[in-house]
């Protein structure tokens, strides 16, 4: 059954967070001052089991979801993730099963195991090729070379085309844009530049720290001319560009300066089984409670139909239409990115 929300947007993508923990402390996502030693992460019993996740995924797939992305926190911190991948890969309605990771735990063996289990593709986050810049952003002194090795491992395992996601933050890594573009041109990997977003309430977001996608496009175009490419599918968030000289493709995700709520088909399931119908939601819808009190699939379906049917979220459009400032972003309580996975 195809489900549409109150603005006629279908449900097509599901992002599943498998853990709220991470071994990085990216300043734009899990700043150390907040996510310190005393931070209360979810206890193990609170996390959905692989069986629970798969059961929900089947219900979602029956309502139009055809793409699933596993995320976190850092999803590879979840033990035996390939077992979950194998379980999800059996859902026939899915035509895309992918994963977003910081790459720190992506060894060649892990990459092969994920591929063998049925993972189609992978996205690896990398914010700079300069160790000093990257370490300042991940805030745990994690070196660039290990992420590059993870990218090679993913390519060897056949998880291509690989997407490399770079969050661009003014004053932090904007000077890395051209170096990153140069490095990944001609490799077949797709580098995507993401505007720094005001997700959550802890990352100190300010509009002046956002490098607009249009500026990124101009910077790259001046070095290597690029031209726009048609979207792959309805609701694709990245605006696609290709190098005129044939050296491949890049993407920009302009969630702040050019919001795409009108075609937003994504739902997000937190590690504890709450469904968020917007990245900027303050409250989730508790699917775990249904699962754990023994609800039948019909009841879970009905809850999903109600939840999605009432959806009217268009946070980014509204934020951009009003005057964006740091106060505006702080007053509203929003779920943290590490909780639902971006
Ligand atoms: N830990 C994994 C990783 O970093 O790839 C997966 C989870 S992470 C929350 C998913 C993506 O969200 C990453 O590419 C990350 O860079 C991005 N992200 C986190 N905070 C962000 C922010 N404030 N603005 C834009 N992107 C952000
Ligand atoms: Fe961890 Fe990913 Fe957030 Fe960085 S962006 S802190 S790697 S969850
Ligand atoms: Fe979708 Fe919410 Fe982002 Fe708009 S702000 S694109 S509705 S997740």
CSV table of C-alpha atoms and ligand atoms in Angstrom, one decimal:
chain,number,residue,atom,x,y,z
A,1,UNK,CA,0.0,0.0,0.0
A,2,UNK,CA,1.4,3.4,-1.1
A,3,UNK,CA,1.3,5.9,1.7
A,4,UNK,CA,1.2,9.7,1.3
A,5,UNK,CA,1.4,12.3,4.0
A,6,UNK,CA,-0.8,15.4,4.4
A,7,UNK,CA,1.3,17.2,1.7
A,8,UNK,CA,1.0,14.3,-0.7
A,9,UNK,CA,4.6,13.1,-0.2
A,10,UNK,CA,5.1,9.4,-0.4
A,11,UNK,CA,7.1,7.3,2.1
A,12,UNK,CA,10.1,5.9,0.2
A,13,UNK,CA,13.2,6.0,2.3
A,14,UNK,CA,13.9,4.7,5.7
A,15,UNK,CA,17.0,5.5,7.7
A,16,UNK,CA,17.6,3.2,10.6
A,17,UNK,CA,19.9,4.2,13.4
A,18,UNK,CA,21.4,1.1,15.0
A,19,UNK,CA,23.2,2.8,17.8
A,20,UNK,CA,23.4,6.3,19.4
A,21,UNK,CA,27.1,5.8,20.3
A,22,UNK,CA,30.1,7.0,18.3
A,23,UNK,CA,33.8,6.8,18.6
A,24,UNK,CA,34.2,10.3,17.1
A,25,UNK,CA,33.1,13.6,18.6
A,26,UNK,CA,32.6,15.7,15.5
A,27,UNK,CA,32.1,19.2,16.7
A,28,UNK,CA,29.1,19.7,14.5
A,29,UNK,CA,27.4,16.5,15.7
A,30,UNK,CA,28.4,15.2,19.1
A,31,UNK,CA,30.4,18.0,20.7
A,32,UNK,CA,32.6,16.7,23.5
A,33,UNK,CA,31.3,19.2,26.1
A,34,UNK,CA,27.9,17.6,25.8
A,35,UNK,CA,28.7,14.0,24.8
A,36,UNK,CA,31.3,13.5,27.5
A,37,UNK,CA,32.1,10.7,29.9
A,38,UNK,CA,28.9,11.2,31.8
A,39,UNK,CA,26.6,11.3,28.9
A,40,UNK,CA,23.8,8.8,29.3
A,41,UNK,CA,23.7,6.7,26.1
A,42,UNK,CA,20.9,4.2,25.6
A,43,UNK,CA,21.3,0.9,27.5
A,44,UNK,CA,21.6,-2.2,25.4
A,45,UNK,CA,18.1,-3.4,26.3
A,46,UNK,CA,16.6,-0.2,24.9
A,47,UNK,CA,18.0,-0.8,21.4
A,48,UNK,CA,15.8,-2.6,18.9
A,49,UNK,CA,17.2,-6.1,18.2
A,50,UNK,CA,18.0,-7.0,14.6
A,51,UNK,CA,14.8,-9.1,14.6
A,52,UNK,CA,12.7,-6.1,15.7
A,53,UNK,CA,14.4,-3.8,13.1
A,54,UNK,CA,13.7,-6.4,10.4
A,55,UNK,CA,10.1,-6.8,11.3
A,56,UNK,CA,9.5,-3.1,11.2
A,57,UNK,CA,11.4,-2.8,7.9
A,58,UNK,CA,9.1,-5.4,6.4
A,59,UNK,CA,6.1,-3.4,7.4
A,60,UNK,CA,7.6,-0.2,6.1
A,61,UNK,CA,8.6,-1.9,2.8
A,62,UNK,CA,5.0,-3.0,2.4
A,63,UNK,CA,4.0,0.8,2.6
A,64,UNK,CA,6.3,2.0,-0.1
A,65,UNK,CA,9.8,2.1,1.4
A,66,UNK,CA,12.2,0.8,-1.2
A,67,UNK,CA,15.5,2.1,0.2
A,68,UNK,CA,17.1,1.6,3.6
A,69,UNK,CA,20.1,3.3,4.9
A,70,UNK,CA,21.8,2.1,8.1
A,71,UNK,CA,23.3,4.8,10.2
A,72,UNK,CA,23.9,5.9,13.8
A,73,UNK,CA,25.9,7.2,15.8
A,74,UNK,CA,28.5,5.0,14.3
A,75,UNK,CA,26.7,2.0,12.9
A,76,UNK,CA,29.8,-0.2,12.7
A,77,UNK,CA,30.0,-0.1,16.5
A,78,UNK,CA,27.0,-2.4,16.5
A,79,UNK,CA,28.4,-5.9,16.7
A,80,UNK,CA,27.7,-8.3,13.7
A,81,UNK,CA,26.0,-5.6,11.7
A,82,UNK,CA,26.4,-7.8,8.6
A,83,UNK,CA,23.8,-10.1,10.2
A,84,UNK,CA,21.3,-7.3,10.1
A,85,UNK,CA,22.3,-6.5,6.6
A,86,UNK,CA,21.7,-10.1,5.6
A,87,UNK,CA,18.2,-10.1,7.2
A,88,UNK,CA,17.2,-6.8,5.5
A,89,UNK,CA,18.6,-8.0,2.2
A,90,UNK,CA,15.9,-10.7,2.1
A,91,UNK,CA,13.1,-8.1,1.9
A,92,UNK,CA,12.1,-8.3,-1.7
A,93,UNK,CA,10.5,-4.8,-2.0
A,94,UNK,CA,13.9,-3.1,-1.2
A,95,UNK,CA,16.0,-2.1,-4.2
A,96,UNK,CA,18.7,-0.3,-2.3
A,97,UNK,CA,20.4,-1.2,1.0
A,98,UNK,CA,23.2,1.1,2.1
A,99,UNK,CA,25.2,2.3,5.1
A,100,UNK,CA,26.7,5.6,6.3
A,101,UNK,CA,29.9,5.3,8.3
A,102,UNK,CA,32.8,7.3,9.5
A,103,UNK,CA,35.0,4.5,8.2
A,104,UNK,CA,37.0,4.0,11.4
A,105,UNK,CA,36.0,0.4,11.8
A,106,UNK,CA,35.7,-0.5,8.1
A,107,UNK,CA,38.5,-3.1,7.6
A,108,UNK,CA,38.8,-5.0,4.4
A,109,UNK,CA,37.3,-8.0,6.1
A,110,UNK,CA,34.3,-6.0,7.4
A,111,UNK,CA,33.8,-4.4,3.9
A,112,UNK,CA,33.7,-7.9,2.3
A,113,UNK,CA,31.4,-9.3,5.0
A,114,UNK,CA,29.0,-6.4,4.5
A,115,UNK,CA,29.0,-6.8,0.7
A,116,UNK,CA,28.6,-10.6,1.0
A,117,UNK,CA,25.6,-10.0,3.3
A,118,UNK,CA,23.9,-8.0,0.6
A,119,UNK,CA,24.9,-4.3,1.2
A,120,UNK,CA,24.7,-2.5,-2.1
A,121,UNK,CA,26.6,0.6,-1.5
A,122,UNK,CA,28.3,2.7,1.2
A,123,UNK,CA,28.7,6.3,2.1
A,124,UNK,CA,31.9,7.3,4.0
A,125,UNK,CA,32.1,10.6,5.8
A,126,UNK,CA,35.4,12.6,5.4
A,127,UNK,CA,35.7,16.3,6.1
A,128,UNK,CA,39.2,17.0,5.0
A,129,UNK,CA,42.4,15.5,3.7
A,130,UNK,CA,44.4,17.6,6.1
A,131,UNK,CA,45.1,15.8,9.4
A,132,UNK,CA,45.1,19.0,11.4
A,133,UNK,CA,41.7,20.1,10.0
A,134,UNK,CA,40.1,16.6,10.1
A,135,UNK,CA,41.3,15.9,13.7
A,136,UNK,CA,40.0,19.2,14.9
A,137,UNK,CA,36.6,18.3,13.4
A,138,UNK,CA,36.4,14.7,14.6
A,139,UNK,CA,37.9,15.8,17.9
A,140,UNK,CA,39.4,12.4,18.7
A,141,UNK,CA,42.6,12.8,16.7
A,142,UNK,CA,41.5,10.3,14.1
A,143,UNK,CA,43.9,10.4,11.1
A,144,UNK,CA,42.8,10.9,7.5
A,145,UNK,CA,44.9,7.9,6.2
A,146,UNK,CA,42.7,5.4,8.0
A,147,UNK,CA,39.5,6.8,6.4
A,148,UNK,CA,41.2,6.7,3.0
A,149,UNK,CA,42.1,3.0,3.7
A,150,UNK,CA,38.5,2.4,4.5
A,151,UNK,CA,37.4,3.9,1.2
A,152,UNK,CA,39.9,1.6,-0.6
A,153,UNK,CA,38.6,-1.4,1.4
A,154,UNK,CA,35.0,-0.5,0.4
A,155,UNK,CA,36.0,-0.2,-3.3
A,156,UNK,CA,37.9,-3.5,-3.2
A,157,UNK,CA,34.8,-5.2,-1.8
A,158,UNK,CA,32.7,-3.8,-4.7
A,159,UNK,CA,30.6,-1.4,-2.6
A,160,UNK,CA,30.7,1.1,-5.5
A,161,UNK,CA,29.9,3.8,-6.4
A,162,UNK,CA,31.1,5.0,-3.1
A,163,UNK,CA,29.9,8.4,-1.8
A,164,UNK,CA,32.1,10.5,0.3
A,165,UNK,CA,30.2,13.0,2.5
A,166,UNK,CA,31.9,16.2,3.6
A,167,UNK,CA,30.2,18.6,5.9
A,168,UNK,CA,31.4,22.1,5.1
A,169,UNK,CA,31.7,24.5,8.0
A,170,UNK,CA,32.9,28.1,7.6
A,171,UNK,CA,36.2,28.6,9.4
A,172,UNK,CA,36.7,24.9,9.9
A,173,UNK,CA,37.2,23.1,6.6
A,174,UNK,CA,36.1,25.4,3.7
A,175,UNK,CA,39.8,25.5,2.6
A,176,UNK,CA,39.6,21.8,2.1
A,177,UNK,CA,37.0,21.9,-0.7
A,178,UNK,CA,39.3,22.1,-3.7
A,179,UNK,CA,41.8,19.6,-2.3
A,180,UNK,CA,39.0,17.1,-1.7
A,181,UNK,CA,37.6,17.7,-5.2
A,182,UNK,CA,41.0,17.2,-6.7
A,183,UNK,CA,41.6,14.0,-4.8
A,184,UNK,CA,38.4,12.3,-5.7
A,185,UNK,CA,38.1,13.5,-9.3
A,186,UNK,CA,38.6,10.6,-11.6
A,187,UNK,CA,38.3,7.9,-8.9
A,188,UNK,CA,34.6,7.0,-9.6
A,189,UNK,CA,33.7,8.0,-6.0
A,190,UNK,CA,31.1,10.7,-5.7
A,191,UNK,CA,32.1,13.5,-3.4
A,192,UNK,CA,29.1,15.3,-1.8
A,193,UNK,CA,29.3,18.6,0.0
A,194,UNK,CA,26.8,19.0,2.8
A,195,UNK,CA,25.8,22.4,4.3
A,196,UNK,CA,26.3,22.5,8.0
A,197,UNK,CA,22.8,22.0,9.5
A,198,UNK,CA,21.1,23.2,12.6
A,199,UNK,CA,20.2,19.7,13.7
A,200,UNK,CA,19.8,19.1,17.4
A,201,UNK,CA,20.4,21.8,20.0
A,202,UNK,CA,24.0,21.2,21.0
A,203,UNK,CA,26.2,21.9,18.0
A,204,UNK,CA,26.2,25.7,18.3
A,205,UNK,CA,24.9,26.2,14.8
A,206,UNK,CA,25.0,29.7,13.4
A,207,UNK,CA,23.9,30.8,9.9
A,208,UNK,CA,27.2,32.5,9.4
A,209,UNK,CA,29.0,29.2,9.7
A,210,UNK,CA,27.0,27.7,6.7
A,211,UNK,CA,28.9,27.7,3.4
A,212,UNK,CA,26.1,27.9,0.9
A,213,UNK,CA,26.1,25.2,-1.7
A,214,UNK,CA,26.1,27.8,-4.5
A,215,UNK,CA,29.4,29.1,-3.2
A,216,UNK,CA,30.8,25.6,-3.2
A,217,UNK,CA,29.6,25.0,-6.7
A,218,UNK,CA,31.2,28.3,-7.9
A,219,UNK,CA,34.5,27.4,-6.2
A,220,UNK,CA,34.7,24.1,-7.9
A,221,UNK,CA,33.5,25.3,-11.2
A,222,UNK,CA,36.3,27.9,-11.3
A,223,UNK,CA,38.9,25.2,-10.9
A,224,UNK,CA,37.3,22.5,-13.1
A,225,UNK,CA,34.1,23.4,-15.0
A,226,UNK,CA,31.0,21.5,-13.9
A,227,UNK,CA,27.5,21.1,-15.4
A,228,UNK,CA,24.3,20.0,-13.7
A,229,UNK,CA,23.0,16.5,-14.0
A,230,UNK,CA,19.3,15.4,-13.8
A,231,UNK,CA,18.3,13.8,-10.5
A,232,UNK,CA,18.4,10.0,-10.3
A,233,UNK,CA,15.0,9.8,-8.8
A,234,UNK,CA,12.1,11.9,-7.2
A,235,UNK,CA,13.1,13.3,-3.9
A,236,UNK,CA,16.9,12.9,-4.3
A,237,UNK,CA,18.5,15.3,-1.8
A,238,UNK,CA,21.8,15.9,-3.5
A,239,UNK,CA,21.9,18.2,-6.4
A,240,UNK,CA,24.1,16.4,-9.0
A,241,UNK,CA,26.9,18.0,-11.0
A,242,UNK,CA,29.5,16.5,-13.4
A,243,UNK,CA,32.9,17.6,-14.4
A,244,UNK,CA,32.8,18.8,-18.0
A,245,UNK,CA,36.2,17.0,-18.6
A,246,UNK,CA,34.6,13.6,-17.8
A,247,UNK,CA,36.4,13.2,-14.4
A,248,UNK,CA,33.1,12.1,-12.7
A,249,UNK,CA,30.4,13.5,-10.6
A,250,UNK,CA,29.9,15.5,-7.4
A,251,UNK,CA,26.9,16.4,-5.3
A,252,UNK,CA,25.8,19.3,-3.1
A,253,UNK,CA,23.2,19.0,-0.3
A,254,UNK,CA,21.8,22.4,0.2
A,255,UNK,CA,19.5,21.6,3.1
A,256,UNK,CA,19.8,25.1,4.6
A,257,UNK,CA,20.0,27.4,1.6
A,258,UNK,CA,17.7,25.5,-0.8
A,259,UNK,CA,15.5,23.3,1.3
A,260,UNK,CA,13.8,20.3,-0.3
A,261,UNK,CA,11.0,19.6,2.1
A,262,UNK,CA,8.5,19.6,-0.8
A,263,UNK,CA,9.8,16.2,-2.0
A,264,UNK,CA,11.0,14.8,1.3
A,265,UNK,CA,10.1,11.1,1.4
A,266,UNK,CA,12.3,10.1,4.3
A,267,UNK,CA,11.5,8.6,7.7
A,268,UNK,CA,14.0,8.0,10.4
A,269,UNK,CA,13.9,5.2,13.0
A,270,UNK,CA,16.0,5.8,16.1
A,271,UNK,CA,18.0,3.0,17.7
A,272,UNK,CA,15.3,2.7,20.4
A,273,UNK,CA,12.5,2.3,17.8
A,274,UNK,CA,11.1,5.8,17.7
A,275,UNK,CA,10.0,7.0,14.2
A,276,UNK,CA,10.9,10.6,13.4
A,277,UNK,CA,9.1,12.1,10.3
A,278,UNK,CA,11.6,15.0,10.1
A,279,UNK,CA,15.2,15.4,10.8
A,280,UNK,CA,14.2,18.4,13.0
A,281,UNK,CA,11.4,16.7,14.9
A,282,UNK,CA,11.2,17.2,18.7
A,283,UNK,CA,9.3,14.0,19.3
A,284,UNK,CA,9.3,10.5,17.9
A,285,UNK,CA,6.6,7.9,17.5
A,286,UNK,CA,7.2,4.8,19.6
A,287,UNK,CA,7.2,1.7,17.5
A,288,UNK,CA,9.2,-0.3,20.1
A,289,UNK,CA,6.3,-0.1,22.6
A,290,UNK,CA,4.1,-1.8,20.0
A,291,UNK,CA,6.6,-4.4,19.2
A,292,UNK,CA,7.3,-5.3,22.8
A,293,UNK,CA,3.7,-5.6,23.8
A,294,UNK,CA,3.1,-8.1,21.1
A,295,UNK,CA,1.2,-6.1,18.5
A,296,UNK,CA,0.3,-7.8,15.3
A,297,UNK,CA,1.6,-6.5,11.9
A,298,UNK,CA,-1.8,-5.0,11.2
A,299,UNK,CA,-1.6,-2.9,14.3
A,300,UNK,CA,1.9,-1.7,13.4
A,301,UNK,CA,0.8,-0.9,9.9
A,302,UNK,CA,-2.1,1.1,11.2
A,303,UNK,CA,0.2,3.1,13.4
A,304,UNK,CA,2.5,3.8,10.5
A,305,UNK,CA,-0.4,4.8,8.3
A,306,UNK,CA,-1.7,7.2,11.0
A,307,UNK,CA,1.8,8.6,11.7
A,308,UNK,CA,2.8,9.2,8.1
A,309,UNK,CA,-0.7,10.2,7.0
A,310,UNK,CA,-0.7,13.1,9.5
A,311,UNK,CA,2.8,14.3,8.6
A,312,UNK,CA,3.1,17.9,7.7
A,313,UNK,CA,6.8,18.6,8.5
A,314,UNK,CA,8.7,21.1,6.4
A,315,UNK,CA,11.1,22.5,9.0
A,316,UNK,CA,13.9,23.6,6.6
A,317,UNK,CA,11.5,25.6,4.4
A,318,UNK,CA,10.0,27.3,7.4
A,319,UNK,CA,13.4,28.0,9.0
A,320,UNK,CA,14.7,29.5,5.8
A,321,UNK,CA,11.6,31.6,5.3
A,322,UNK,CA,12.0,33.1,8.7
A,323,UNK,CA,15.1,35.0,9.7
A,324,UNK,CA,17.6,32.2,10.6
A,325,UNK,CA,19.8,33.0,13.6
A,326,UNK,CA,21.3,31.1,16.4
A,327,UNK,CA,18.5,32.0,18.8
A,328,UNK,CA,15.8,30.7,16.4
A,329,UNK,CA,17.6,27.4,16.1
A,330,UNK,CA,18.1,27.0,19.9
A,331,UNK,CA,14.7,27.6,21.2
A,332,UNK,CA,13.0,24.7,19.6
A,333,UNK,CA,13.8,21.3,21.1
A,334,UNK,CA,15.0,18.9,18.4
A,335,UNK,CA,16.3,15.4,18.3
A,336,UNK,CA,20.1,15.1,18.0
A,337,UNK,CA,21.7,13.9,14.8
A,338,UNK,CA,23.6,11.1,16.5
A,339,UNK,CA,20.3,9.8,17.8
A,340,UNK,CA,18.7,9.4,14.4
A,341,UNK,CA,21.6,9.4,12.0
A,342,UNK,CA,21.2,12.2,9.6
B,1,LIG,N1,28.8,8.2,12.1
B,1,LIG,C1,28.4,8.0,10.7
B,1,LIG,C2,29.1,9.0,9.9
B,1,LIG,O1,29.6,10.0,10.4
B,1,LIG,O2,29.1,8.8,8.6
B,1,LIG,C3,26.9,8.0,10.5
B,1,LIG,C4,26.0,8.9,11.2
B,1,LIG,S1,26.3,10.7,10.9
B,1,LIG,C5,25.2,11.4,12.0
B,1,LIG,C6,25.6,10.8,9.3
B,1,LIG,C7,26.0,12.0,8.5
B,1,LIG,O3,25.5,13.2,9.1
B,1,LIG,C8,27.5,12.2,8.4
B,1,LIG,O4,27.9,12.3,7.1
B,1,LIG,C9,27.8,13.5,9.1
B,1,LIG,O5,28.8,14.2,8.6
B,1,LIG,C10,26.4,14.2,8.9
B,1,LIG,N2,26.2,15.3,9.9
B,1,LIG,C11,26.3,15.2,11.2
B,1,LIG,N3,26.0,16.4,11.8
B,1,LIG,C12,25.7,17.3,10.8
B,1,LIG,C13,25.4,18.7,10.7
B,1,LIG,N4,25.2,19.4,11.8
B,1,LIG,N5,25.2,19.2,9.5
B,1,LIG,C14,25.3,18.5,8.4
B,1,LIG,N6,25.6,17.2,8.4
B,1,LIG,C15,25.9,16.6,9.6
B,2,LIG,FE1,29.9,10.3,15.0
B,2,LIG,FE2,29.1,10.5,12.5
B,2,LIG,FE3,28.3,12.3,14.4
B,2,LIG,FE4,30.8,12.3,13.6
B,2,LIG,S1,29.0,12.7,12.3
B,2,LIG,S2,30.1,12.3,15.7
B,2,LIG,S3,31.2,10.2,13.1
B,2,LIG,S4,27.8,10.1,14.3
B,3,LIG,FE1,12.5,16.5,5.2
B,3,LIG,FE2,12.3,17.8,7.6
B,3,LIG,FE3,14.5,18.0,6.1
B,3,LIG,FE4,12.2,19.2,5.3
B,3,LIG,S1,13.4,19.6,7.2
B,3,LIG,S2,13.7,18.0,4.0
B,3,LIG,S3,10.7,17.7,6.0
B,3,LIG,S4,13.7,16.1,7.0
